């Protein structure tokens, strides 16, 4: 069971934009990415596996919205861009900067900062897709 940490209304409030069609699926995928970041985090949950502390719940919800917005903005909802050096969609072509072979990040920088500031990350979040 995937726990979805944010709703379409949460997304609209966070981004100050109308939630796009299909946002529920994006929020579900974003919640999976947030779960990756929360491995090792310690917080109380209710029977639906949602955080019971209002501040923690809010931070996880905002991080989920940030992750969904980032995935939509990058056009990479499944995090597969890390497998490619260059990406072209229609007339848009994106190439990796620098000479390293590391791919693009899997997690939104804003999402990791939100969780870190809330004390939910036990240290620094590393994107291991390049390893």
mmCIF file of C-alpha atoms in Angstrom:
data_model
loop_
_atom_site.group_PDB
_atom_site.id
_atom_site.type_symbol
_atom_site.label_atom_id
_atom_site.label_comp_id
_atom_site.label_asym_id
_atom_site.label_seq_id
_atom_site.Cartn_x
_atom_site.Cartn_y
_atom_site.Cartn_z
ATOM 1 C CA UNK A 1 0.000 0.000 0.000
ATOM 2 C CA UNK A 2 1.348 3.384 -1.004
ATOM 3 C CA UNK A 3 0.731 6.097 1.555
ATOM 4 C CA UNK A 4 -0.018 9.342 -0.283
ATOM 5 C CA UNK A 5 1.038 12.269 1.869
ATOM 6 C CA UNK A 6 -0.700 15.107 -0.008
ATOM 7 C CA UNK A 7 -3.933 15.847 -1.835
ATOM 8 C CA UNK A 8 -4.698 17.886 -4.948
ATOM 9 C CA UNK A 9 -5.857 20.706 -2.649
ATOM 10 C CA UNK A 10 -2.546 20.546 -0.737
ATOM 11 C CA UNK A 11 -0.661 20.747 -4.041
ATOM 12 C CA UNK A 12 -2.705 23.750 -5.189
ATOM 13 C CA UNK A 13 -2.123 25.539 -1.887
ATOM 14 C CA UNK A 14 1.611 24.769 -1.907
ATOM 15 C CA UNK A 15 2.218 25.845 -5.505
ATOM 16 C CA UNK A 16 -0.412 28.617 -5.597
ATOM 17 C CA UNK A 17 -1.557 27.100 -8.895
ATOM 18 C CA UNK A 18 -4.492 24.963 -9.899
ATOM 19 C CA UNK A 19 -3.571 21.312 -9.577
ATOM 20 C CA UNK A 20 -3.076 19.793 -13.038
ATOM 21 C CA UNK A 21 -5.093 16.874 -14.319
ATOM 22 C CA UNK A 22 -3.713 13.596 -13.032
ATOM 23 C CA UNK A 23 -2.090 15.168 -9.972
ATOM 24 C CA UNK A 24 -3.206 12.265 -7.775
ATOM 25 C CA UNK A 25 -0.891 9.891 -9.671
ATOM 26 C CA UNK A 26 1.957 12.411 -9.446
ATOM 27 C CA UNK A 27 1.422 12.778 -5.703
ATOM 28 C CA UNK A 28 1.458 8.990 -5.282
ATOM 29 C CA UNK A 29 4.808 8.759 -7.126
ATOM 30 C CA UNK A 30 6.136 11.742 -5.186
ATOM 31 C CA UNK A 31 5.113 10.026 -1.932
ATOM 32 C CA UNK A 32 7.200 7.012 -2.947
ATOM 33 C CA UNK A 33 10.230 9.285 -3.448
ATOM 34 C CA UNK A 34 9.583 10.892 -0.046
ATOM 35 C CA UNK A 35 9.419 7.426 1.527
ATOM 36 C CA UNK A 36 12.929 6.813 0.129
ATOM 37 C CA UNK A 37 14.166 9.911 1.939
ATOM 38 C CA UNK A 38 12.406 8.957 5.184
ATOM 39 C CA UNK A 39 14.168 5.605 5.534
ATOM 40 C CA UNK A 40 15.571 5.693 9.053
ATOM 41 C CA UNK A 41 13.439 8.639 10.156
ATOM 42 C CA UNK A 42 11.667 8.168 13.476
ATOM 43 C CA UNK A 43 8.198 9.624 13.951
ATOM 44 C CA UNK A 44 4.853 8.407 15.262
ATOM 45 C CA UNK A 45 2.160 7.376 12.782
ATOM 46 C CA UNK A 46 -1.541 6.639 12.949
ATOM 47 C CA UNK A 47 -3.328 3.554 11.590
ATOM 48 C CA UNK A 48 -3.113 4.984 8.023
ATOM 49 C CA UNK A 49 0.679 5.402 8.453
ATOM 50 C CA UNK A 50 0.369 9.184 8.450
ATOM 51 C CA UNK A 51 2.486 11.216 10.892
ATOM 52 C CA UNK A 52 0.593 12.095 14.070
ATOM 53 C CA UNK A 53 2.599 15.222 14.915
ATOM 54 C CA UNK A 54 1.011 18.140 13.015
ATOM 55 C CA UNK A 55 4.396 19.781 12.256
ATOM 56 C CA UNK A 56 5.850 16.536 10.902
ATOM 57 C CA UNK A 57 2.705 15.827 8.914
ATOM 58 C CA UNK A 58 2.836 19.325 7.415
ATOM 59 C CA UNK A 59 6.526 18.987 6.517
ATOM 60 C CA UNK A 60 5.969 15.628 4.814
ATOM 61 C CA UNK A 61 2.958 17.004 2.947
ATOM 62 C CA UNK A 62 4.932 20.051 1.739
ATOM 63 C CA UNK A 63 7.899 17.873 0.772
ATOM 64 C CA UNK A 64 5.551 15.650 -1.234
ATOM 65 C CA UNK A 65 4.107 18.674 -3.026
ATOM 66 C CA UNK A 66 7.611 19.986 -3.737
ATOM 67 C CA UNK A 67 8.630 16.586 -5.102
ATOM 68 C CA UNK A 68 5.540 16.367 -7.320
ATOM 69 C CA UNK A 69 6.038 19.910 -8.634
ATOM 70 C CA UNK A 70 9.700 19.150 -9.380
ATOM 71 C CA UNK A 71 8.862 15.898 -11.163
ATOM 72 C CA UNK A 72 6.259 17.693 -13.285
ATOM 73 C CA UNK A 73 8.599 20.616 -14.027
ATOM 74 C CA UNK A 74 11.424 18.305 -15.106
ATOM 75 C CA UNK A 75 9.079 16.074 -17.091
ATOM 76 C CA UNK A 76 10.508 13.019 -15.337
ATOM 77 C CA UNK A 77 7.690 11.537 -13.224
ATOM 78 C CA UNK A 78 9.357 8.131 -12.909
ATOM 79 C CA UNK A 79 12.904 9.248 -12.132
ATOM 80 C CA UNK A 80 14.296 7.548 -15.228
ATOM 81 C CA UNK A 81 16.279 10.521 -16.526
ATOM 82 C CA UNK A 82 19.185 9.444 -14.345
ATOM 83 C CA UNK A 83 19.704 6.543 -16.736
ATOM 84 C CA UNK A 84 20.402 8.839 -19.703
ATOM 85 C CA UNK A 85 23.075 11.399 -20.560
ATOM 86 C CA UNK A 86 20.904 13.353 -22.997
ATOM 87 C CA UNK A 87 17.129 13.634 -23.129
ATOM 88 C CA UNK A 88 15.047 14.952 -25.998
ATOM 89 C CA UNK A 89 11.305 15.435 -25.939
ATOM 90 C CA UNK A 90 9.990 17.020 -29.106
ATOM 91 C CA UNK A 91 12.082 20.090 -29.825
ATOM 92 C CA UNK A 92 13.477 20.260 -26.278
ATOM 93 C CA UNK A 93 16.879 18.643 -25.740
ATOM 94 C CA UNK A 94 18.549 18.450 -22.345
ATOM 95 C CA UNK A 95 22.127 17.376 -21.730
ATOM 96 C CA UNK A 96 23.980 16.864 -18.480
ATOM 97 C CA UNK A 97 26.320 19.607 -17.404
ATOM 98 C CA UNK A 98 29.900 18.777 -16.505
ATOM 99 C CA UNK A 99 32.013 15.848 -17.492
ATOM 100 C CA UNK A 100 30.903 13.435 -14.767
ATOM 101 C CA UNK A 101 28.698 10.483 -15.443
ATOM 102 C CA UNK A 102 26.317 11.194 -12.570
ATOM 103 C CA UNK A 103 22.722 11.558 -13.651
ATOM 104 C CA UNK A 104 20.176 14.086 -12.536
ATOM 105 C CA UNK A 105 18.927 13.928 -8.987
ATOM 106 C CA UNK A 106 16.015 11.654 -8.128
ATOM 107 C CA UNK A 107 14.771 13.849 -5.276
ATOM 108 C CA UNK A 108 13.687 17.483 -5.370
ATOM 109 C CA UNK A 109 16.148 19.762 -3.563
ATOM 110 C CA UNK A 110 13.246 21.632 -1.923
ATOM 111 C CA UNK A 111 11.773 18.370 -0.627
ATOM 112 C CA UNK A 112 15.028 17.341 1.036
ATOM 113 C CA UNK A 113 15.450 20.803 2.571
ATOM 114 C CA UNK A 114 11.904 20.765 3.966
ATOM 115 C CA UNK A 115 12.455 17.366 5.577
ATOM 116 C CA UNK A 116 15.904 18.315 6.857
ATOM 117 C CA UNK A 117 14.698 21.553 8.468
ATOM 118 C CA UNK A 118 11.816 19.642 10.084
ATOM 119 C CA UNK A 119 14.333 17.246 11.639
ATOM 120 C CA UNK A 120 13.008 14.239 9.723
ATOM 121 C CA UNK A 121 16.235 13.407 7.936
ATOM 122 C CA UNK A 122 18.803 11.754 10.163
ATOM 123 C CA UNK A 123 21.638 13.578 8.377
ATOM 124 C CA UNK A 124 22.214 14.595 4.823
ATOM 125 C CA UNK A 125 20.171 13.194 1.969
ATOM 126 C CA UNK A 126 22.285 11.711 -0.776
ATOM 127 C CA UNK A 127 20.999 10.787 -4.185
ATOM 128 C CA UNK A 128 22.545 7.394 -4.783
ATOM 129 C CA UNK A 129 21.397 7.002 -8.377
ATOM 130 C CA UNK A 130 24.909 7.934 -9.539
ATOM 131 C CA UNK A 131 26.502 5.194 -7.423
#
